[in-house]
Short mmCIF file of C-alpha atoms and ligand atoms in Angstrom, two decimals:
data_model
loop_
_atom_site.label_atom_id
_atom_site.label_comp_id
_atom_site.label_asym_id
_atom_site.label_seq_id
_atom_site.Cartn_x
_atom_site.Cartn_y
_atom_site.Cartn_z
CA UNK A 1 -16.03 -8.94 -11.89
CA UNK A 2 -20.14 -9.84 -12.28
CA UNK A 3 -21.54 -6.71 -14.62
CA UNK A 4 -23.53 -4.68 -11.87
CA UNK A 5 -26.82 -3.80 -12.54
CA UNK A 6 -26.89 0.03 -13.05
CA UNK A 7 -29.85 1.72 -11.64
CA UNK A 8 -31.18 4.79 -13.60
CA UNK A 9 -32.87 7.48 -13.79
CA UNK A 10 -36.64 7.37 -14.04
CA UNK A 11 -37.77 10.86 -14.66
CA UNK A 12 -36.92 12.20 -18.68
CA UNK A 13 -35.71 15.68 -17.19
CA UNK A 14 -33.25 13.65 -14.78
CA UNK A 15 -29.18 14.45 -15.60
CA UNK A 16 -28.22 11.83 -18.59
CA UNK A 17 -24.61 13.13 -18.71
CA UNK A 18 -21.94 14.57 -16.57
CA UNK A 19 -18.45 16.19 -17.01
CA UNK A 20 -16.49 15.54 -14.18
CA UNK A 21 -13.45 17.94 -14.06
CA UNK A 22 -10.97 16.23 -11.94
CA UNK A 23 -9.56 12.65 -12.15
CA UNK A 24 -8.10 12.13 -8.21
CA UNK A 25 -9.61 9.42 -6.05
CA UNK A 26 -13.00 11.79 -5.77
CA UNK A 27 -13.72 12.28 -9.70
CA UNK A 28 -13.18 8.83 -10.42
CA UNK A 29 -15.31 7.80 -7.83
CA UNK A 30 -17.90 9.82 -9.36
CA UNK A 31 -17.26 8.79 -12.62
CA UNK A 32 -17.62 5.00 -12.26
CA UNK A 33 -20.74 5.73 -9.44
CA UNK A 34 -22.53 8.15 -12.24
CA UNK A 35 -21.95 5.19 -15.33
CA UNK A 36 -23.23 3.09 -12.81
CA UNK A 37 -26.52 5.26 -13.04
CA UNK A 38 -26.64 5.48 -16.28
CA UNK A 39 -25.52 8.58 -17.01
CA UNK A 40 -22.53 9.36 -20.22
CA UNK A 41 -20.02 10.47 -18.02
CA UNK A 42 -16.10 12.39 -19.02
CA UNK A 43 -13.08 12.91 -16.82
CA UNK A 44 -11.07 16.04 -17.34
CA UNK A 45 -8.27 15.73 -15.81
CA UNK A 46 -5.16 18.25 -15.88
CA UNK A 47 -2.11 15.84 -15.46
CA UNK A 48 -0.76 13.97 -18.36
CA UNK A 49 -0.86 10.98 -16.43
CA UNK A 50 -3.03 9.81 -13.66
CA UNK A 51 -0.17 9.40 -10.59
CA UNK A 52 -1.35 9.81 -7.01
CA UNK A 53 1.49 10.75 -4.64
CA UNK A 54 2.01 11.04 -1.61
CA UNK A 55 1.88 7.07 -0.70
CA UNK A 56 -0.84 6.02 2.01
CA UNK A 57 -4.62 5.97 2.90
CA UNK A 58 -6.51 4.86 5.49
CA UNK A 59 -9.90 3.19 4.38
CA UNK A 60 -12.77 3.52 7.01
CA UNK A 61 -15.88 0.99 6.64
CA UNK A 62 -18.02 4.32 5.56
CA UNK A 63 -15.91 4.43 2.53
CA UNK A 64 -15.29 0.69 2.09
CA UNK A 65 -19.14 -0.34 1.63
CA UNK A 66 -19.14 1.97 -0.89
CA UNK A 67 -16.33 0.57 -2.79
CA UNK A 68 -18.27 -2.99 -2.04
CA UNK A 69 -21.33 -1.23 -3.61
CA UNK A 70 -19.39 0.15 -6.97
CA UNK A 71 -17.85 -3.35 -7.37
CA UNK A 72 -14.39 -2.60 -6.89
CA UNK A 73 -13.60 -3.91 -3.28
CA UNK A 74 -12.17 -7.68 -4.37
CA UNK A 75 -9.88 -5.76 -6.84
CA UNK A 76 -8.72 -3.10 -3.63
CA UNK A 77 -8.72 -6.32 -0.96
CA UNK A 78 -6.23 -7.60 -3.27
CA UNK A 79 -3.46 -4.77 -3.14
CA UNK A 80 -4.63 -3.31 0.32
CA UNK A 81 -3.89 -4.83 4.02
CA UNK A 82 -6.50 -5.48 6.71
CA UNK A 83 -4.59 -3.87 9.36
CA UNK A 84 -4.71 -5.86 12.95
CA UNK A 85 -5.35 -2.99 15.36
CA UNK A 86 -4.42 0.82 15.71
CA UNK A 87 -2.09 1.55 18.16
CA UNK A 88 -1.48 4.59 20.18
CA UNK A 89 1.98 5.44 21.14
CA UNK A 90 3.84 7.55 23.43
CA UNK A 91 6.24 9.30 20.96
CA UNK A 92 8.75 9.89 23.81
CA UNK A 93 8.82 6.32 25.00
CA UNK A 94 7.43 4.48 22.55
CA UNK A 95 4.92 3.09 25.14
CA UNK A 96 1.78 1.53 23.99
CA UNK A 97 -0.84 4.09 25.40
CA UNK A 98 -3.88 2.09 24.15
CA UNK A 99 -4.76 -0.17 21.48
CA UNK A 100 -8.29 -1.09 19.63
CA UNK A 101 -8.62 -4.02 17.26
CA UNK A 102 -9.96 -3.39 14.02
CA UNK A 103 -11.66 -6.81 13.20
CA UNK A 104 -14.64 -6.60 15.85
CA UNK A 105 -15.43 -3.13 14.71
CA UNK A 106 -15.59 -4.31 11.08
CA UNK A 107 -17.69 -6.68 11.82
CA UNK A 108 -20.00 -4.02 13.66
CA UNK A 109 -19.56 -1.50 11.12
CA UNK A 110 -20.34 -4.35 8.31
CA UNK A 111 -17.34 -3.44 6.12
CA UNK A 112 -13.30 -3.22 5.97
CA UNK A 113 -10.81 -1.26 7.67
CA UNK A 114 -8.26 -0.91 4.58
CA UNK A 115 -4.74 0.51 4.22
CA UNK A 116 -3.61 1.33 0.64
CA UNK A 117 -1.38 2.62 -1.59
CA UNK A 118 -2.94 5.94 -3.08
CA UNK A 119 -1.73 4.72 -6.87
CA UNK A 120 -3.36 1.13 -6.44
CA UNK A 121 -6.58 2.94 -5.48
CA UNK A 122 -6.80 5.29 -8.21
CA UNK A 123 -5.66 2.97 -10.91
CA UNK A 124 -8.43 0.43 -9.62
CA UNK A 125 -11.22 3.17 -9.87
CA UNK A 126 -9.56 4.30 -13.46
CA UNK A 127 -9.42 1.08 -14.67
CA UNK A 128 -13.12 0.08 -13.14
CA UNK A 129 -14.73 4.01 -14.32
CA UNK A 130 -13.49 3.62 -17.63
CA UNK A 131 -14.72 -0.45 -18.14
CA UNK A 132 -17.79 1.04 -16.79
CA UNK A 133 -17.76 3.05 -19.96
CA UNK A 134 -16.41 6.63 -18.53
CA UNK A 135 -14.28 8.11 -20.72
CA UNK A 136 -11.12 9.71 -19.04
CA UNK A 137 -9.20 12.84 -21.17
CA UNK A 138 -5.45 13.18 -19.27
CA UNK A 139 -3.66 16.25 -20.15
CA UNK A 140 -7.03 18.58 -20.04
CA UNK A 141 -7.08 21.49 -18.11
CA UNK A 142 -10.32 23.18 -17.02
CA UNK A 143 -10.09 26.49 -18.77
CA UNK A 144 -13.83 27.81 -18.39
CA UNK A 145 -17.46 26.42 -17.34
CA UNK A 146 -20.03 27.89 -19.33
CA UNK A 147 -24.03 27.72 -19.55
CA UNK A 148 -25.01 25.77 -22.36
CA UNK A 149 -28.50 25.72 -23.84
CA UNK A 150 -30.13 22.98 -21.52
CA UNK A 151 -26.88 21.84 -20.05
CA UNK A 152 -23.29 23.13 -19.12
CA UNK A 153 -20.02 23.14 -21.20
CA UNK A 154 -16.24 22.80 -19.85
CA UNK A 155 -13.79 24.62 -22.18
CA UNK A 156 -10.77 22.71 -21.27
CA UNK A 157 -7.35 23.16 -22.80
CA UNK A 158 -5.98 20.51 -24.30
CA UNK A 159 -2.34 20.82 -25.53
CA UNK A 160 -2.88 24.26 -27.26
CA UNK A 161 -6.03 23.75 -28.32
CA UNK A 162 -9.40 24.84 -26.27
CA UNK A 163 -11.98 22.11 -26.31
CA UNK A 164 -15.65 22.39 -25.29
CA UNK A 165 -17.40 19.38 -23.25
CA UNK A 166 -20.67 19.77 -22.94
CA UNK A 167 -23.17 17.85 -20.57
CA UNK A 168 -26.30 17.62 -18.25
CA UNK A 169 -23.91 18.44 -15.13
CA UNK A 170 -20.66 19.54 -14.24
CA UNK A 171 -18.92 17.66 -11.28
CA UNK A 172 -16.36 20.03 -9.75
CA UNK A 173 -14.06 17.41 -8.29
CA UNK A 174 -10.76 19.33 -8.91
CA UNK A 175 -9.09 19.45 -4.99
CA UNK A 176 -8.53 21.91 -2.67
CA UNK A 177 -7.29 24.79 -4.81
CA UNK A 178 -10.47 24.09 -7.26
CA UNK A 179 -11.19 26.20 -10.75
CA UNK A 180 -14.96 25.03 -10.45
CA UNK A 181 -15.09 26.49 -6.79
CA UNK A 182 -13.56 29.98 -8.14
CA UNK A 183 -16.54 29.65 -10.98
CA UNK A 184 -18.88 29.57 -8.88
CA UNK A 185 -17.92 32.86 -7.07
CA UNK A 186 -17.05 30.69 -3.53
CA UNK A 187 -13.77 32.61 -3.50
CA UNK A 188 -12.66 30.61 0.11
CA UNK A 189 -8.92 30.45 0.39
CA UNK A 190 -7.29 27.38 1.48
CA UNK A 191 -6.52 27.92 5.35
CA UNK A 192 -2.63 26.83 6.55
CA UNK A 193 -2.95 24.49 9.82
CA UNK A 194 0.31 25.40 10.76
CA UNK A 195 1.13 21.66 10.19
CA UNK A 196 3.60 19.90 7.24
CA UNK A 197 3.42 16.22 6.43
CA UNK A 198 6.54 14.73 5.53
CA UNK A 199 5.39 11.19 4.00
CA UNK A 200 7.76 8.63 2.82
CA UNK A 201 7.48 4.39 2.03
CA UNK A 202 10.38 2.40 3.29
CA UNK A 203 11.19 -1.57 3.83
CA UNK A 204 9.06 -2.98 6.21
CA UNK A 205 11.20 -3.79 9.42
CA UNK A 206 11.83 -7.61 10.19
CA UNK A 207 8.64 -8.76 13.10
CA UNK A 208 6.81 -5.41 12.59
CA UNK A 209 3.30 -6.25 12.95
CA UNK A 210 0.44 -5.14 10.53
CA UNK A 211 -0.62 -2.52 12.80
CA UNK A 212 -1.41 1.07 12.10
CA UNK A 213 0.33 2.86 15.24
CA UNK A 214 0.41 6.82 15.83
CA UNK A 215 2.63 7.70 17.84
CA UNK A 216 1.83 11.17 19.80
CA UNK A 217 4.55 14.30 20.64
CA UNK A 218 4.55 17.78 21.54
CA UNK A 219 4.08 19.90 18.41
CA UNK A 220 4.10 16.54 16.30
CA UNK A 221 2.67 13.10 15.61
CA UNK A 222 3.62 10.17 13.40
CA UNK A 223 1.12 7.78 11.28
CA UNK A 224 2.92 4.10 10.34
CA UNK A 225 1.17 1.80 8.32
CA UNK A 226 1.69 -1.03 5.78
CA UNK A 227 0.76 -0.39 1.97
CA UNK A 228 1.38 -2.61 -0.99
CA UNK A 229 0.36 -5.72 0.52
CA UNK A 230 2.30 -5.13 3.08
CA UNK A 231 5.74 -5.25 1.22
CA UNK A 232 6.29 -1.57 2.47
CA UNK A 233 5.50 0.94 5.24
CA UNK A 234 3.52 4.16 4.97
CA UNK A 235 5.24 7.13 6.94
CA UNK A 236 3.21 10.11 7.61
CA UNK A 237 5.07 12.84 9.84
CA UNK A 238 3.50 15.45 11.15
CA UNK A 239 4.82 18.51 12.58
CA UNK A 240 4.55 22.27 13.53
CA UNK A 241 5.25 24.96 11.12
CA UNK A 242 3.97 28.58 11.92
CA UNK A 243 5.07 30.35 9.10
CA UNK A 244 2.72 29.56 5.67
CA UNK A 245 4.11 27.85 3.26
CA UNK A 246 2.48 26.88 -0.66
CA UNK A 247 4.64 24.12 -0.70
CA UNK A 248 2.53 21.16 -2.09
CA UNK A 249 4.49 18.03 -2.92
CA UNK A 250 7.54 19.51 -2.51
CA UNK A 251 10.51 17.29 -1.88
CA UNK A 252 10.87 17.35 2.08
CA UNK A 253 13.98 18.40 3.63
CA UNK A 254 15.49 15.50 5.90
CA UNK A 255 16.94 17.25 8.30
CA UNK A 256 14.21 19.19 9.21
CA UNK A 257 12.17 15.74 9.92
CA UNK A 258 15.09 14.43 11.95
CA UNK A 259 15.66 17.20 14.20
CA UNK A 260 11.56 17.66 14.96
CA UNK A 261 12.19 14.11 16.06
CA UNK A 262 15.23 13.60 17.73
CA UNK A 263 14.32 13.00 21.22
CA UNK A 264 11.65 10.37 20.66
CA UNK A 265 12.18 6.95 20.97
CA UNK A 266 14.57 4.55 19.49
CA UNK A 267 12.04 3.05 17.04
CA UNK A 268 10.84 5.96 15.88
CA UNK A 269 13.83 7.52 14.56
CA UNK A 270 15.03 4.19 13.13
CA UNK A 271 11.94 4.62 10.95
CA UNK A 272 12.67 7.94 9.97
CA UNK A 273 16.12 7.15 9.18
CA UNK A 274 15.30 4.42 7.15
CA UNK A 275 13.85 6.48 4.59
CA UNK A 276 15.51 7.81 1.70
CA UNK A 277 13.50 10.86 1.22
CA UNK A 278 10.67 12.69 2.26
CA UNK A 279 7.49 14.69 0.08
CA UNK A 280 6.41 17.03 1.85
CA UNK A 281 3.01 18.86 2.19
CA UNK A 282 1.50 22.07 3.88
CA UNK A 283 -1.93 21.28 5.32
CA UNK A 284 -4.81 23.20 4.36
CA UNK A 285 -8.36 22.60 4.53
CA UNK A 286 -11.16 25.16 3.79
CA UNK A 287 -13.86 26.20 5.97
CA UNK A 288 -17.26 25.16 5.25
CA UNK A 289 -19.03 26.60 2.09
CA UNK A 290 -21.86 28.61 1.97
CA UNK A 291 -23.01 26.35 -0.99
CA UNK A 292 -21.67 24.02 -3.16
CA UNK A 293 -23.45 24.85 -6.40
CA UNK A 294 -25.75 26.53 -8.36
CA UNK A 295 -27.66 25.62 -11.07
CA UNK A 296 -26.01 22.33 -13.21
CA UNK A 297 -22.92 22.53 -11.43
CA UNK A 298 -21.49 20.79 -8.12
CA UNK A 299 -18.65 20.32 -6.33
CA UNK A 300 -16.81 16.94 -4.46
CA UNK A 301 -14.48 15.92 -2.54
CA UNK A 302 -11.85 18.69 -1.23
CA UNK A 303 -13.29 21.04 -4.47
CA UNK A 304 -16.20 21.09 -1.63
CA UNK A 305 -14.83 20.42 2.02
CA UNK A 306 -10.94 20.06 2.22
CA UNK A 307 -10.53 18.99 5.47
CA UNK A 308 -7.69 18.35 7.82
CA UNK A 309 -6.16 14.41 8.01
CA UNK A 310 -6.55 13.93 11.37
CA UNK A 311 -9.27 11.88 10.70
CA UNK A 312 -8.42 9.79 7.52
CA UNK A 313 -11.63 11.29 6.35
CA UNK A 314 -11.11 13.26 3.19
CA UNK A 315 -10.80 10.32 0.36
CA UNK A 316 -13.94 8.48 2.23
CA UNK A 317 -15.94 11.95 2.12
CA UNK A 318 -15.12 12.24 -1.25
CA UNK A 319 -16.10 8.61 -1.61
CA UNK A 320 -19.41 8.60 -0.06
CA UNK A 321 -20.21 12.25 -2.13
CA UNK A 322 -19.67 10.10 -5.02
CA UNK A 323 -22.78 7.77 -4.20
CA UNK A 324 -24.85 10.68 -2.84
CA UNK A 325 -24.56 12.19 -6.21
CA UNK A 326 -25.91 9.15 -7.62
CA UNK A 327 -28.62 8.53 -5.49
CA UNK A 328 -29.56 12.00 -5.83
CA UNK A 329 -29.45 11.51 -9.40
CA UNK A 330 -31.40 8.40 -9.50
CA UNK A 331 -34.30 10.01 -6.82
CA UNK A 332 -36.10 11.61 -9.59
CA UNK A 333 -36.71 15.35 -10.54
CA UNK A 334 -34.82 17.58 -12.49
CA UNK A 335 -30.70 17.91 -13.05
CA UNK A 336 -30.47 21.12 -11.07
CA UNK A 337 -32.89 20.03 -8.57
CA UNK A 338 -30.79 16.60 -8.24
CA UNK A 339 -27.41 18.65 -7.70
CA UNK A 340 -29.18 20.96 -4.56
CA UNK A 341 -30.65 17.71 -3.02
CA UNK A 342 -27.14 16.25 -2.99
CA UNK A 343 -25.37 19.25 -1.68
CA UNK A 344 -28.18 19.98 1.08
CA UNK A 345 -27.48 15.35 2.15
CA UNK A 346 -23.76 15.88 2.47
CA UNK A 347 -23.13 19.51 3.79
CA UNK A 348 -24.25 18.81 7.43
CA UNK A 349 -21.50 15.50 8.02
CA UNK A 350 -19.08 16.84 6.20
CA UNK A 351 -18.64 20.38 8.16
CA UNK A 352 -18.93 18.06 10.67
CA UNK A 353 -15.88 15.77 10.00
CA UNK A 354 -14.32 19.06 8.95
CA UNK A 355 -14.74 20.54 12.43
CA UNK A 356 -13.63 17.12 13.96
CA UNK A 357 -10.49 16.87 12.07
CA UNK A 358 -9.47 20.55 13.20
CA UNK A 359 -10.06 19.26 17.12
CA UNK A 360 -7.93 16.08 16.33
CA UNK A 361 -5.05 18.15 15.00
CA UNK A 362 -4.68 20.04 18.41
CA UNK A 363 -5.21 16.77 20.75
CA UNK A 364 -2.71 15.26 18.84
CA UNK A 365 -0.04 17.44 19.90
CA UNK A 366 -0.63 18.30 23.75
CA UNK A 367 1.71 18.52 26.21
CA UNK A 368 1.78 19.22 29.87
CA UNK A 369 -1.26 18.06 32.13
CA UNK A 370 -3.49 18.70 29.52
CA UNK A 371 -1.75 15.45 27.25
CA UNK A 372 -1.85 13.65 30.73
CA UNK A 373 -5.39 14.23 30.67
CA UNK A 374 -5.84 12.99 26.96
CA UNK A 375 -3.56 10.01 28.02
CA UNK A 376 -6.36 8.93 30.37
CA UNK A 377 -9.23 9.03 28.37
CA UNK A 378 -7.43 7.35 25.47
CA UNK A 379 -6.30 4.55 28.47
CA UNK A 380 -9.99 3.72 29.67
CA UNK A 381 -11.41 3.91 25.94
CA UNK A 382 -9.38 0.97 25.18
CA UNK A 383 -10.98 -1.22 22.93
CA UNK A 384 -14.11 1.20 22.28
CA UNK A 385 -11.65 3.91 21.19
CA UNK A 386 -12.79 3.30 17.41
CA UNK A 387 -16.61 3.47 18.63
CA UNK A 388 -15.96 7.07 19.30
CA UNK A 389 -16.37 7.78 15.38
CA UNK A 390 -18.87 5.10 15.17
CA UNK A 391 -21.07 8.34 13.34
CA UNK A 392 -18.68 8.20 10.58
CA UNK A 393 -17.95 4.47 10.45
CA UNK A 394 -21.29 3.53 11.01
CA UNK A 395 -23.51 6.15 8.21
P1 FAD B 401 -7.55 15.63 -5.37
O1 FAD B 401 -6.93 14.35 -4.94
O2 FAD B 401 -6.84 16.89 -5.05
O3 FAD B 401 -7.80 15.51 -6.94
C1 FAD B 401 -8.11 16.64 -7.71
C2 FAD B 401 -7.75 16.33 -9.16
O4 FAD B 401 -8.19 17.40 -9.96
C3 FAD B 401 -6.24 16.20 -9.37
O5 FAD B 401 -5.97 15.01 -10.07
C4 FAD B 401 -5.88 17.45 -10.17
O6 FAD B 401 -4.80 17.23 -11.07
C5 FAD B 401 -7.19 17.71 -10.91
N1 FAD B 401 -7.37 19.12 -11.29
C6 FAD B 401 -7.19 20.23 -10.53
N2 FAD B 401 -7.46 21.35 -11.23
C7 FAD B 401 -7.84 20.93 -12.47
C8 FAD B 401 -8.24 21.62 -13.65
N3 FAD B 401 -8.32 22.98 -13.69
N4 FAD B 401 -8.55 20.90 -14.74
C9 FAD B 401 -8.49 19.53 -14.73
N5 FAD B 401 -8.09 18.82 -13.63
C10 FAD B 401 -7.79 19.52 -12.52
N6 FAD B 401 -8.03 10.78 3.28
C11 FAD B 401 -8.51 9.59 3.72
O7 FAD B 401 -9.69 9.25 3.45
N7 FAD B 401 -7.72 8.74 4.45
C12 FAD B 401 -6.42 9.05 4.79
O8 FAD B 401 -5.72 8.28 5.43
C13 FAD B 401 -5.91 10.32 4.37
N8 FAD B 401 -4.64 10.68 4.68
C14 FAD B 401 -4.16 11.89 4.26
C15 FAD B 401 -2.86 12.27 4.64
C16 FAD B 401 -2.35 13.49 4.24
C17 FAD B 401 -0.99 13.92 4.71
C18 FAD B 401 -3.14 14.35 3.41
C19 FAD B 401 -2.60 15.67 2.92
C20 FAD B 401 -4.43 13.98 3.03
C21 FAD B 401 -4.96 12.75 3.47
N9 FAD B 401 -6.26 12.35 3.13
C22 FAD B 401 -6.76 11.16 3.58
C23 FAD B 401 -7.14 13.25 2.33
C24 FAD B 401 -7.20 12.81 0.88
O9 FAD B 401 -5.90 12.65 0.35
C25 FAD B 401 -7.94 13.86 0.05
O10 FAD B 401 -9.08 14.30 0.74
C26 FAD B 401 -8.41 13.24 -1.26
O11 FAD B 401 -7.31 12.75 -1.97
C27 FAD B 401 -9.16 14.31 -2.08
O12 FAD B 401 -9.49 13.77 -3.32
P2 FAD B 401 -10.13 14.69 -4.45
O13 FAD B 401 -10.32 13.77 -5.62
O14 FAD B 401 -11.28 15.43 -3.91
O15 FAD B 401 -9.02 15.78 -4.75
#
């Protein structure tokens, strides 16, 4: 890959170096997009080793320019798949209810529609962050943020000892349940969508095409796409759960997925029985924040605006926060000033998309005349049905 060239900060009382405490697909965004502006940057990251779970993503063009733009998109075109079209299915039937192709809206959008394997995209950002000069400390837990004379420190714990980082910024990029968030006294609990997502990866079935198809149900809907160059499929299932659970990763109970599916069609439950287990998540997403930061300290990614999948939003928000932090950075003016100019570009689109995703959750599941009526629309959309997001696509 060409060296790119880094732009950088102009003004002397610009930020020269950031912590970045959390090492998921947002922080190391952030951490190769901030080396890219110059700036020293360190990853803090809690697990011992960098592992995504929880198999799939779906890349929109909003987040795949900005891949382009960081350098990295030949290395994720190489271990994602272009998918042909998204299809909408009848869960009952398995009836195509409409389709829209994803190549003419690439083309419009002027980037990819991707599908990829959570690990492949994290290990490409690790690997790109840390040629890019980040340095990236696994097995460091955000203990404390601190003010520092002229900067911030992290006091991370690091095996038994307690280590301070100190730097220009601190980049709270540490997920939905984030320490940095708590810091800053933006004491928001998570909020439980009544939803679990049961996600598995099994063999890809012989003459199934590279589509991604969502199939719609009462009280549940199903995401199938390819991963890993299309050797394997990418099972989300999504269904109804009204009591609250904290179950995060857990392994998924089966039988649970295979009775909240029973009655839909034929292909659908050959999928599900095709897998040999299930992870299994409660959704949460947060509402939006009266602020994201104060002084040399920020948030990103679901730290900032955990939102609800029913978009395929959250990794690309976290994405594109990653180059508004950079640009910010690079505008001029002070760190602190840099950090509020950030927060004040994102916090509209993303309470947005947050909003957006909430609607999607409950259209997804209608039944009765009301899912007739959704039917319809989705019918005569047809091939503009992925123009509907054209904002998010599109920005
Ligand atoms: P995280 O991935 O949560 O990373 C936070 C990191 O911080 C973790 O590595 C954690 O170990 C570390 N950390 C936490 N606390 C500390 C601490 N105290 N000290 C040090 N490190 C710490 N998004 C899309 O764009 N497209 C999709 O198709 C899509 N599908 C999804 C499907 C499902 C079922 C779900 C649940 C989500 C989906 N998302 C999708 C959303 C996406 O997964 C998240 O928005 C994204 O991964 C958030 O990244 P992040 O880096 O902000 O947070």
């Amino acid at each position: 890959m060409p060296a790119p060239t880094p732009f950088r900060p102009r003004d002397s009382r610009a930020a020269r170096s950031a912590v970045v405490v959390g090492g998921g697909i947002g922080g190391l965004a952030c951490a190769l997009a901030l080396r890219r502006a110059g700036l020293t940057v360190q990853v803090l990251e809690q697990a011992r080793k960098l592992r995504e779970v929880g198999a799939g993503l779906q890349l929109t063009p909003n987040a795949t320019r900005i891949l382009r733009d960081l350098g990295v998109l030949p290395r994720l075109e190489a271990v994602a798949v272009a998918p042909r079209s998204l299809d909408v299915r009848d869960g009952r039937s398995g009836a195509t209810i409409t389709r829209a192709h994803y190549g003419p809206a690439a083309s419009r959008y002027g980037a990819p529609f991707l599908v990829v394997h959570r690990a492949d995209l994290q290990n490409l950002l690790a690997e790109a962050a840390r040629e890019a000069g980040a340095v990236i400390a696994l097995g460091t837990e955000l203990a404390a943020v601190e003010s520092a004379f002229g900067g911030v420190r992290a006091v991370a714990k690091q095996g038994d000892k307690l280590i301070a980082h100190g730097a220009d910024i601190l980049v709270g990029a540490d997920g939905v349940r984030s320490a940095v968030r708590a810091h800053l006294g933006l004491a928001v609990p998570p909020v439980f969508a009544r939803r679990l997502a049961y996600r598995a990866t099994v063999p890809v079935p012989a003459k199934h095409p590279p589509d991604v198809r969502l199939y719609l149900g009462r009280d549940a809907h199903l995401v199938v796409y390819p991963v890993k160059g299309g050797a394997l499929l990418n099972i989300v299932a999504i269904v109804k759960e009204t009591v609250p659970v904290a179950r995060w990763n857990a392994p998924g109970d089966s039988a649970a997925v295979h009775q909240a599916f029973a009655a839909w069609a034929p292909e659908v439950r050959r999928l599900l029985e095709s897998a040999p287990h299930f992870l299994c998540w409660g959704l949460y997403d947060i509402d939006p924040l009266p602020r994201w930061g104060s002084g040399r300290v920020t948030l990103l990614g679901d730290a900032a605006h955990a939102m609800l999948p029913f978009l395929a939003q959250g990794a690309a928000q976290a994405i594109e926060d990653a180059a508004a932090l950079a640009t910010a950075i690079c505008s001029g003016g002070d760190a602190a000033s840099a950090l509020r100019a950030y927060e004040g570009a994102r916090h509209g689109r993303t309470a947005r998309i947050q909003s957006e995703a909430r609607r999607n959750g409950m259209v997804y599941h209608l039944s009765g005349p009301p899912r007739l009526a959704r039917d319809l629309v989705l019918r005569s959309s047809g091939a503009a049905l992925l123009d509907r997001y054209g904002w998010i696509y599109g920005a």
